[in-house]
Amino acid sequence: MLTFYEWVVFCYLSAFGRLWFLFAVALPIRTDAYPSDNRAGYLGGTDLVTALRIYGTTTELPLLAGLLAATLGREGDLRADHRYLAKVHARLERDSGNWLRVENISTDPKKNPIIFGRHEVRVFHIKPGDQFRIGDTIYYALNEEMRLARRTVAEILGETQNTEIDDCLIAASADADRHIVLIGEPGSGQARLGQAMHWASTRRHSQCIPVPATRTAGSADLQAIRDARDGTLLIWLPTRGKFDQNFISNVMASQTKVRLIICASSAGKVDGSFPTSITDGAARVTIPPLDARKDEIPVLLDRWFVESRSSLRFETFTPQIQSKLRSHRWTRNLQELQAAADHLALLSHYRSEREAERDHSTTRGESRAWRKRMKLPLPLVRMKVPLPLVPKPPASSATTRKRVK
């Protein structure tokens, strides 16, 4: 028979034993959503490869969703008619960690080698942004974000600049730690291009924070560096002078772990504000001005008309309006053309100068002022010509005789 004190000690030890057992069991089960020690590996991980693209062309070879393996060749699942491509040249198989395993399965691998990393290889693994070559054709892997970003990149760099578009997407995804320099005139879409490149890389899991241009030391917000940790800083350089050097010295600290996308009007502005340790290894993308690709104005306008659910199209404008839009000097590049698309969509409803003068709303007033600066006569669109009235054919004699009867 236990005494009172022995009973108290037994209950105490029993309760402590149960608590210790629960703690020991629950400890290994508990996991964090984003463990701090694995966060770097999570951000540096690979994305799922969803397509191959032939470098410098408009040809894209998509991988079917849920398909674990596919073949590349003239008669494979991914078909391309190239000189050095065998009927079934390579096998592509999804591997652990979202890598894509590529194996040369041609009948004569020595005669039909695959070059990866400047070496002939039989089996290798690729991730989004990686390239390999068969003969004189280069293939590179894309994830879904790169495929979605391509439309924005093509709109800013030019629809026909396939090589520059591919270089931009590869630079965005292949090495997420490499800094990027965007050179372009005002209004050329540098911010949109920088955001597209951020979302095409594994850094899209963190923030992309814009940093306005500033020259005064200590004026740039250092909190942006902390907020963009493991993400991207979109830095605008001032037109005159150097960027805040105090901010740049904090960015260069190793613990920041951010990618820089630097927007400037010239390469000299970048070299004057940043040290060579950043500028020498950075990928440089030059955005052509709109005046250098005026033949794409109809395509751009029609795309924006469709996005705004407008029935207006470039071919519906009168020849005089089309000539004015093509010959205008777009000093603000895409930004000015985008504003012109909005004005054109509003002014296309007016059929005469008198009808336009009757509308005194603010938005329509701004559109009228823009039209006068552009010297665009109304109407902007071609008037629909009514069809001529066709007289009814006379009744035949047979019908007349029936009526007489």
CSV table of C-alpha atoms in Angstrom, one decimal:
chain,number,residue,atom,x,y,z
A,1,MET,CA,0.0,0.0,0.0
A,2,LEU,CA,1.5,3.3,-1.1
A,3,THR,CA,1.7,6.1,1.4
A,4,PHE,CA,0.4,9.6,0.6
A,5,TYR,CA,3.8,11.0,-0.2
A,6,GLU,CA,4.7,8.1,-2.4
A,7,TRP,CA,1.5,8.5,-4.3
A,8,VAL,CA,2.2,12.2,-4.9
A,9,VAL,CA,5.7,11.4,-6.2
A,10,PHE,CA,4.3,8.6,-8.5
A,11,CYS,CA,1.7,11.0,-10.0
A,12,TYR,CA,4.3,13.7,-10.5
A,13,LEU,CA,6.7,11.3,-12.3
A,14,SER,CA,4.0,9.8,-14.4
A,15,ALA,CA,2.7,13.2,-15.5
A,16,PHE,CA,6.2,14.4,-16.3
A,17,GLY,CA,6.9,11.1,-18.3
A,18,ARG,CA,3.7,11.7,-20.4
A,19,LEU,CA,4.7,15.2,-21.1
A,20,TRP,CA,8.2,14.2,-22.1
A,21,PHE,CA,6.9,11.5,-24.4
A,22,LEU,CA,4.5,13.9,-26.1
A,23,PHE,CA,7.3,16.5,-26.6
A,24,ALA,CA,9.7,13.9,-28.0
A,25,VAL,CA,7.1,12.6,-30.5
A,26,ALA,CA,5.9,16.0,-31.6
A,27,LEU,CA,9.3,17.5,-32.1
A,28,PRO,CA,10.4,15.6,-35.3
A,29,ILE,CA,6.9,16.0,-36.8
A,30,ARG,CA,6.8,19.8,-36.6
A,31,THR,CA,8.0,21.5,-39.8
A,32,ASP,CA,8.0,25.1,-40.9
A,33,ALA,CA,6.4,26.2,-44.2
A,34,TYR,CA,9.7,27.9,-45.3
A,35,PRO,CA,12.5,26.8,-43.0
A,36,SER,CA,15.1,29.5,-42.7
A,37,ASP,CA,18.0,27.1,-43.4
A,38,ASN,CA,16.4,25.8,-46.6
A,39,ARG,CA,15.1,29.2,-47.9
A,40,ALA,CA,18.2,29.7,-50.1
A,41,GLY,CA,17.8,26.3,-51.7
A,42,TYR,CA,14.1,26.9,-52.2
A,43,LEU,CA,14.7,30.1,-54.1
A,44,GLY,CA,17.6,28.6,-56.1
A,45,GLY,CA,15.6,25.6,-57.1
A,46,THR,CA,14.5,24.8,-60.6
A,47,ASP,CA,11.2,25.3,-62.3
A,48,LEU,CA,9.4,22.7,-64.4
A,49,VAL,CA,10.5,22.7,-68.1
A,50,THR,CA,7.4,23.0,-70.2
A,51,ALA,CA,8.9,23.6,-73.7
A,52,LEU,CA,12.0,23.7,-75.9
A,53,ARG,CA,12.6,26.6,-78.2
A,54,ILE,CA,14.8,26.9,-81.2
A,55,TYR,CA,17.1,29.8,-80.6
A,56,GLY,CA,16.7,32.8,-82.9
A,57,THR,CA,13.5,31.6,-84.5
A,58,THR,CA,9.7,31.6,-83.8
A,59,THR,CA,9.6,27.8,-83.4
A,60,GLU,CA,8.5,26.5,-80.0
A,61,LEU,CA,8.2,22.8,-79.1
A,62,PRO,CA,5.9,22.4,-76.2
A,63,LEU,CA,6.0,19.4,-73.9
A,64,LEU,CA,2.5,17.9,-73.2
A,65,ALA,CA,1.3,18.3,-69.6
A,66,GLY,CA,1.7,15.1,-67.6
A,67,LEU,CA,4.0,13.5,-70.2
A,68,LEU,CA,7.0,12.1,-68.4
A,69,ALA,CA,9.1,11.4,-71.5
A,70,ALA,CA,9.3,12.6,-75.1
A,71,THR,CA,11.6,12.3,-78.1
A,72,LEU,CA,13.2,15.0,-80.3
A,73,GLY,CA,13.9,14.4,-84.0
A,74,ARG,CA,12.5,14.7,-87.5
A,75,GLU,CA,9.9,12.0,-86.6
A,76,GLY,CA,9.9,12.3,-82.8
A,77,ASP,CA,7.3,13.8,-80.4
A,78,LEU,CA,9.0,17.1,-80.8
A,79,ARG,CA,9.6,17.5,-84.5
A,80,ALA,CA,11.9,19.8,-86.4
A,81,ASP,CA,13.2,19.4,-89.9
A,82,HIS,CA,16.9,20.3,-89.6
A,83,ARG,CA,19.9,19.0,-91.5
A,84,TYR,CA,21.8,17.4,-88.6
A,85,LEU,CA,18.8,16.1,-86.7
A,86,ALA,CA,18.2,12.3,-86.9
A,87,LYS,CA,14.7,10.8,-87.1
A,88,VAL,CA,14.8,10.1,-83.4
A,89,HIS,CA,17.8,12.0,-82.0
A,90,ALA,CA,17.2,12.6,-78.2
A,91,ARG,CA,15.0,11.3,-75.4
A,92,LEU,CA,13.8,13.9,-72.9
A,93,GLU,CA,12.6,12.5,-69.5
A,94,ARG,CA,11.5,14.4,-66.4
A,95,ASP,CA,13.8,13.7,-63.4
A,96,SER,CA,13.6,14.4,-59.7
A,97,GLY,CA,13.8,18.1,-58.8
A,98,ASN,CA,12.1,19.3,-62.0
A,99,TRP,CA,15.3,18.7,-64.1
A,100,LEU,CA,14.9,17.4,-67.6
A,101,ARG,CA,17.2,14.5,-68.4
A,102,VAL,CA,18.4,14.5,-72.1
A,103,GLU,CA,19.9,11.4,-73.7
A,104,ASN,CA,21.3,11.0,-77.2
A,105,ILE,CA,19.6,7.9,-78.6
A,106,SER,CA,20.5,8.4,-82.2
A,107,THR,CA,21.8,5.3,-84.1
A,108,ASP,CA,25.3,6.9,-84.3
A,109,PRO,CA,25.9,9.3,-81.4
A,110,LYS,CA,29.5,10.0,-82.6
A,111,LYS,CA,28.2,11.1,-86.0
A,112,ASN,CA,25.3,13.1,-84.4
A,113,PRO,CA,26.7,14.5,-81.2
A,114,ILE,CA,24.9,16.8,-78.8
A,115,ILE,CA,27.0,19.7,-77.5
A,116,PHE,CA,26.2,20.9,-73.9
A,117,GLY,CA,28.5,23.2,-72.1
A,118,ARG,CA,31.0,23.2,-75.0
A,119,HIS,CA,31.4,19.4,-74.7
A,120,GLU,CA,30.0,16.4,-76.5
A,121,VAL,CA,27.8,14.5,-74.0
A,122,ARG,CA,25.6,11.5,-74.2
A,123,VAL,CA,23.5,12.1,-71.1
A,124,PHE,CA,23.0,15.4,-69.3
A,125,HIS,CA,20.4,17.4,-67.3
A,126,ILE,CA,18.9,20.8,-68.1
A,127,LYS,CA,16.8,23.4,-66.3
A,128,PRO,CA,15.0,26.5,-67.7
A,129,GLY,CA,17.5,28.7,-69.5
A,130,ASP,CA,20.0,26.0,-70.3
A,131,GLN,CA,21.0,25.4,-73.9
A,132,PHE,CA,22.3,22.5,-76.0
A,133,ARG,CA,23.3,22.3,-79.7
A,134,ILE,CA,22.7,19.7,-82.4
A,135,GLY,CA,24.6,20.6,-85.6
A,136,ASP,CA,24.1,24.3,-86.1
A,137,THR,CA,20.8,24.5,-84.3
A,138,ILE,CA,20.6,25.7,-80.6
A,139,TYR,CA,17.7,24.6,-78.4
A,140,TYR,CA,17.0,26.0,-75.0
A,141,ALA,CA,14.6,25.1,-72.2
A,142,LEU,CA,11.7,27.2,-71.0
A,143,ASN,CA,9.4,27.2,-68.0
A,144,GLU,CA,5.8,28.5,-68.1
A,145,GLU,CA,6.8,31.9,-66.7
A,146,MET,CA,9.4,32.4,-69.5
A,147,ARG,CA,6.7,31.5,-72.1
A,148,LEU,CA,4.3,34.0,-70.6
A,149,ALA,CA,7.0,36.8,-70.4
A,150,ARG,CA,7.9,36.4,-74.0
A,151,ARG,CA,5.0,38.4,-75.2
A,152,THR,CA,6.0,41.4,-73.1
A,153,VAL,CA,9.6,41.1,-74.0
A,154,ALA,CA,8.7,40.9,-77.7
A,155,GLU,CA,6.5,44.0,-77.5
A,156,ILE,CA,9.3,46.0,-75.9
A,157,LEU,CA,12.3,44.7,-77.9
A,158,GLY,CA,10.5,44.2,-81.3
A,159,GLU,CA,8.4,41.4,-82.7
A,160,THR,CA,11.1,40.4,-85.2
A,161,GLN,CA,14.1,40.5,-82.8
A,162,ASN,CA,14.0,36.8,-82.0
A,163,THR,CA,17.7,36.6,-81.1
A,164,GLU,CA,17.5,39.5,-78.7
A,165,ILE,CA,14.3,38.1,-77.2
A,166,ASP,CA,15.9,34.7,-76.6
A,167,ASP,CA,19.0,36.3,-75.0
A,168,CYS,CA,16.8,38.3,-72.7
A,169,LEU,CA,14.8,35.3,-71.5
A,170,ILE,CA,17.9,33.2,-71.1
A,171,ALA,CA,19.7,35.9,-69.1
A,172,ALA,CA,16.6,36.3,-66.8
A,173,SER,CA,16.3,32.6,-66.0
A,174,ALA,CA,19.6,30.8,-66.5
A,175,ASP,CA,21.5,32.7,-63.7
A,176,ALA,CA,19.2,34.4,-61.2
A,177,ASP,CA,22.2,36.0,-59.4
A,178,ARG,CA,23.5,37.8,-62.5
A,179,HIS,CA,22.7,41.5,-62.5
A,180,ILE,CA,21.0,43.1,-65.6
A,181,VAL,CA,21.4,46.5,-67.3
A,182,LEU,CA,18.6,47.8,-69.4
A,183,ILE,CA,19.6,50.6,-71.8
A,184,GLY,CA,16.8,52.6,-73.5
A,185,GLU,CA,15.2,56.0,-74.2
A,186,PRO,CA,12.5,57.5,-71.9
A,187,GLY,CA,9.2,55.7,-72.3
A,188,SER,CA,10.7,52.6,-73.9
A,189,GLY,CA,9.2,50.2,-71.3
A,190,GLN,CA,12.2,49.5,-69.1
A,191,ALA,CA,10.1,49.0,-66.0
A,192,ARG,CA,7.8,46.4,-67.7
A,193,LEU,CA,10.8,44.6,-69.2
A,194,GLY,CA,12.5,44.4,-65.8
A,195,GLN,CA,9.4,43.1,-64.1
A,196,ALA,CA,9.0,40.5,-66.8
A,197,MET,CA,12.6,39.3,-66.3
A,198,HIS,CA,12.0,39.1,-62.6
A,199,TRP,CA,8.9,36.9,-63.0
A,200,ALA,CA,10.7,34.7,-65.5
A,201,SER,CA,13.4,33.8,-62.9
A,202,THR,CA,13.2,31.8,-59.6
A,203,ARG,CA,13.4,35.2,-57.7
A,204,ARG,CA,9.7,35.8,-58.4
A,205,HIS,CA,9.0,34.1,-55.1
A,206,SER,CA,10.3,37.4,-53.5
A,207,GLN,CA,9.5,41.0,-54.2
A,208,CYS,CA,10.6,43.2,-57.1
A,209,ILE,CA,10.9,46.7,-55.6
A,210,PRO,CA,11.5,49.8,-57.8
A,211,VAL,CA,14.0,52.4,-56.5
A,212,PRO,CA,13.5,55.9,-58.0
A,213,ALA,CA,16.4,57.9,-59.3
A,214,THR,CA,18.2,60.0,-56.7
A,215,ARG,CA,21.6,61.8,-56.4
A,216,THR,CA,21.7,63.1,-52.8
A,217,ALA,CA,23.7,60.8,-50.5
A,218,GLY,CA,21.4,59.0,-48.0
A,219,SER,CA,18.2,60.0,-49.8
A,220,ALA,CA,17.4,56.5,-51.2
A,221,ASP,CA,15.4,54.3,-48.9
A,222,LEU,CA,17.5,51.6,-47.4
A,223,GLN,CA,14.4,49.7,-46.3
A,224,ALA,CA,13.9,48.7,-50.0
A,225,ILE,CA,17.1,46.6,-49.7
A,226,ARG,CA,15.8,44.7,-46.8
A,227,ASP,CA,12.3,44.2,-48.3
A,228,ALA,CA,13.8,42.9,-51.5
A,229,ARG,CA,16.0,40.2,-49.9
A,230,ASP,CA,16.3,37.2,-52.2
A,231,GLY,CA,14.4,39.3,-54.8
A,232,THR,CA,15.0,42.1,-57.2
A,233,LEU,CA,15.8,45.8,-57.0
A,234,LEU,CA,14.7,47.8,-60.1
A,235,ILE,CA,17.0,50.9,-59.9
A,236,TRP,CA,16.5,54.0,-62.0
A,237,LEU,CA,19.6,56.1,-62.6
A,238,PRO,CA,19.3,59.9,-62.8
A,239,THR,CA,19.8,61.7,-66.1
A,240,ARG,CA,22.5,63.9,-64.4
A,241,GLY,CA,25.1,62.9,-61.8
A,242,LYS,CA,25.6,59.6,-60.0
A,243,PHE,CA,23.1,57.5,-58.1
A,244,ASP,CA,23.2,57.7,-54.2
A,245,GLN,CA,26.6,56.1,-53.4
A,246,ASN,CA,25.5,55.3,-49.8
A,247,PHE,CA,22.7,53.1,-51.2
A,248,ILE,CA,25.0,51.3,-53.6
A,249,SER,CA,27.6,50.5,-50.9
A,250,ASN,CA,24.8,48.9,-48.9
A,251,VAL,CA,23.6,47.0,-51.9
A,252,MET,CA,27.0,45.5,-52.5
A,253,ALA,CA,27.1,44.0,-49.0
A,254,SER,CA,27.1,40.2,-49.3
A,255,GLN,CA,24.2,39.7,-46.9
A,256,THR,CA,21.7,41.6,-49.1
A,257,LYS,CA,21.4,38.7,-51.7
A,258,VAL,CA,19.4,40.8,-54.2
A,259,ARG,CA,19.5,41.0,-58.0
A,260,LEU,CA,19.9,44.4,-59.6
A,261,ILE,CA,18.1,45.4,-62.7
A,262,ILE,CA,19.5,48.8,-63.6
A,263,CYS,CA,17.6,51.1,-65.9
A,264,ALA,CA,19.6,53.9,-67.7
A,265,SER,CA,19.6,56.0,-70.8
A,266,SER,CA,23.2,55.1,-71.7
A,267,ALA,CA,25.9,52.7,-70.7
A,268,GLY,CA,28.1,55.5,-69.4
A,269,LYS,CA,25.5,56.3,-66.7
A,270,VAL,CA,25.8,52.8,-65.4
A,271,ASP,CA,29.6,52.7,-65.4
A,272,GLY,CA,29.7,56.1,-63.6
A,273,SER,CA,27.4,55.0,-60.7
A,274,PHE,CA,28.3,51.3,-60.2
A,275,PRO,CA,31.7,49.7,-59.6
A,276,THR,CA,33.2,47.3,-62.2
A,277,SER,CA,32.4,44.3,-60.0
A,278,ILE,CA,28.7,44.8,-60.9
A,279,THR,CA,28.9,46.2,-64.4
A,280,ASP,CA,31.5,43.8,-65.9
A,281,GLY,CA,29.5,40.6,-65.2
A,282,ALA,CA,26.0,42.1,-65.8
A,283,ALA,CA,23.9,41.1,-68.8
A,284,ARG,CA,23.2,44.2,-71.0
A,285,VAL,CA,20.0,44.6,-73.0
A,286,THR,CA,19.5,47.5,-75.4
A,287,ILE,CA,15.9,48.5,-76.1
A,288,PRO,CA,15.6,50.0,-79.7
A,289,PRO,CA,13.6,53.2,-80.0
A,290,LEU,CA,10.1,53.1,-81.6
A,291,ASP,CA,11.4,55.2,-84.5
A,292,ALA,CA,13.7,52.3,-85.5
A,293,ARG,CA,10.7,49.9,-85.9
A,294,LYS,CA,7.8,51.9,-87.1
A,295,ASP,CA,6.6,49.0,-89.3
A,296,GLU,CA,5.4,47.4,-86.0
A,297,ILE,CA,3.1,50.3,-85.1
A,298,PRO,CA,0.0,48.7,-86.7
A,299,VAL,CA,0.6,45.4,-84.9
A,300,LEU,CA,1.1,47.2,-81.5
A,301,LEU,CA,-2.0,49.3,-81.9
A,302,ASP,CA,-4.2,46.4,-82.9
A,303,ARG,CA,-2.9,44.4,-79.9
A,304,TRP,CA,-3.9,47.2,-77.5
A,305,PHE,CA,-7.2,47.7,-79.2
A,306,VAL,CA,-8.0,44.0,-78.7
A,307,GLU,CA,-6.9,44.2,-75.1
A,308,SER,CA,-9.3,47.2,-74.4
A,309,ARG,CA,-12.1,45.3,-76.2
A,310,SER,CA,-12.4,47.9,-78.9
A,311,SER,CA,-13.6,47.0,-82.4
A,312,LEU,CA,-11.1,49.6,-83.9
A,313,ARG,CA,-8.3,48.3,-86.1
A,314,PHE,CA,-5.4,50.1,-87.8
A,315,GLU,CA,-6.7,49.1,-91.3
A,316,THR,CA,-10.0,50.9,-90.5
A,317,PHE,CA,-8.3,54.3,-90.3
A,318,THR,CA,-8.3,56.5,-93.4
A,319,PRO,CA,-5.1,56.5,-95.5
A,320,GLN,CA,-4.2,60.0,-94.3
A,321,ILE,CA,-4.5,58.9,-90.6
A,322,GLN,CA,-2.4,55.8,-91.2
A,323,SER,CA,0.3,57.9,-92.9
A,324,LYS,CA,0.4,60.4,-90.0
A,325,LEU,CA,0.8,57.6,-87.4
A,326,ARG,CA,3.6,56.0,-89.4
A,327,SER,CA,5.6,59.2,-90.0
A,328,HIS,CA,5.2,60.8,-86.5
A,329,ARG,CA,8.3,61.0,-84.4
A,330,TRP,CA,7.5,59.1,-81.2
A,331,THR,CA,9.8,60.8,-78.7
A,332,ARG,CA,8.3,59.0,-75.7
A,333,ASN,CA,8.4,55.6,-77.6
A,334,LEU,CA,5.9,53.0,-76.4
A,335,GLN,CA,4.5,55.1,-73.6
A,336,GLU,CA,3.4,57.8,-76.1
A,337,LEU,CA,2.0,55.2,-78.5
A,338,GLN,CA,0.0,53.6,-75.7
A,339,ALA,CA,-1.5,57.0,-74.9
A,340,ALA,CA,-2.2,57.5,-78.6
A,341,ALA,CA,-4.1,54.2,-78.7
A,342,ASP,CA,-6.5,55.4,-75.9
A,343,HIS,CA,-7.1,58.7,-77.7
A,344,LEU,CA,-7.8,57.0,-81.0
A,345,ALA,CA,-10.3,54.7,-79.5
A,346,LEU,CA,-12.2,57.7,-78.1
A,347,LEU,CA,-12.0,59.9,-81.2
A,348,SER,CA,-13.0,57.1,-83.6
A,349,HIS,CA,-16.7,57.7,-82.6
A,350,TYR,CA,-16.8,61.2,-84.1
A,351,ARG,CA,-17.8,61.7,-87.7
A,352,SER,CA,-17.2,65.4,-88.1
A,353,GLU,CA,-15.5,68.4,-86.4
A,354,ARG,CA,-18.9,69.8,-85.3
A,355,GLU,CA,-19.8,66.5,-83.6
A,356,ALA,CA,-16.5,66.6,-81.7
A,357,GLU,CA,-16.9,70.2,-80.6
A,358,ARG,CA,-20.2,69.4,-78.9
A,359,ASP,CA,-18.5,67.1,-76.4
A,360,HIS,CA,-17.0,69.1,-73.5
A,361,SER,CA,-16.0,66.3,-71.1
A,362,THR,CA,-12.5,66.3,-69.7
A,363,THR,CA,-11.3,63.1,-71.2
A,364,ARG,CA,-12.7,64.0,-74.6
A,365,GLY,CA,-11.2,67.5,-74.3
A,366,GLU,CA,-7.7,66.0,-73.7
A,367,SER,CA,-8.2,63.8,-76.7
A,368,ARG,CA,-9.2,66.8,-78.9
A,369,ALA,CA,-6.1,68.6,-77.8
A,370,TRP,CA,-3.9,65.6,-78.7
A,371,ARG,CA,-5.6,65.3,-82.1
A,372,LYS,CA,-4.9,69.0,-82.9
A,373,ARG,CA,-1.2,68.5,-81.9
A,374,MET,CA,-1.1,65.5,-84.2
A,375,LYS,CA,-3.0,67.4,-86.9
A,376,LEU,CA,-5.4,64.5,-87.5
A,377,PRO,CA,-8.6,65.4,-89.4
A,378,LEU,CA,-12.0,63.8,-88.6
A,379,PRO,CA,-13.3,61.3,-89.2
A,380,LEU,CA,-10.5,59.0,-88.3
A,381,VAL,CA,-12.0,55.9,-89.7
A,382,ARG,CA,-13.3,55.2,-93.1
A,383,MET,CA,-17.0,55.9,-93.6
A,384,LYS,CA,-19.1,53.0,-94.6
A,385,VAL,CA,-20.5,53.8,-98.1
A,386,PRO,CA,-24.2,52.7,-98.3
A,387,LEU,CA,-25.0,50.3,-101.1
A,388,PRO,CA,-26.8,51.7,-104.1
A,389,LEU,CA,-30.5,51.0,-104.5
A,390,VAL,CA,-31.1,48.3,-107.1
A,391,PRO,CA,-34.5,48.6,-108.9
A,392,LYS,CA,-36.6,45.5,-108.8
A,393,PRO,CA,-36.7,43.6,-112.1
A,394,PRO,CA,-39.8,43.9,-114.1
A,395,ALA,CA,-42.4,41.1,-113.9
A,396,SER,CA,-42.2,38.5,-116.6
A,397,SER,CA,-44.9,38.2,-119.3
A,398,ALA,CA,-45.9,34.8,-118.0
A,399,THR,CA,-46.6,36.2,-114.6
A,400,THR,CA,-48.6,39.0,-116.2
A,401,ARG,CA,-50.8,36.6,-118.1
A,402,LYS,CA,-51.5,34.6,-114.9
A,403,ARG,CA,-52.6,37.8,-113.1
A,404,VAL,CA,-54.9,38.7,-116.0
A,405,LYS,CA,-56.6,35.4,-115.9
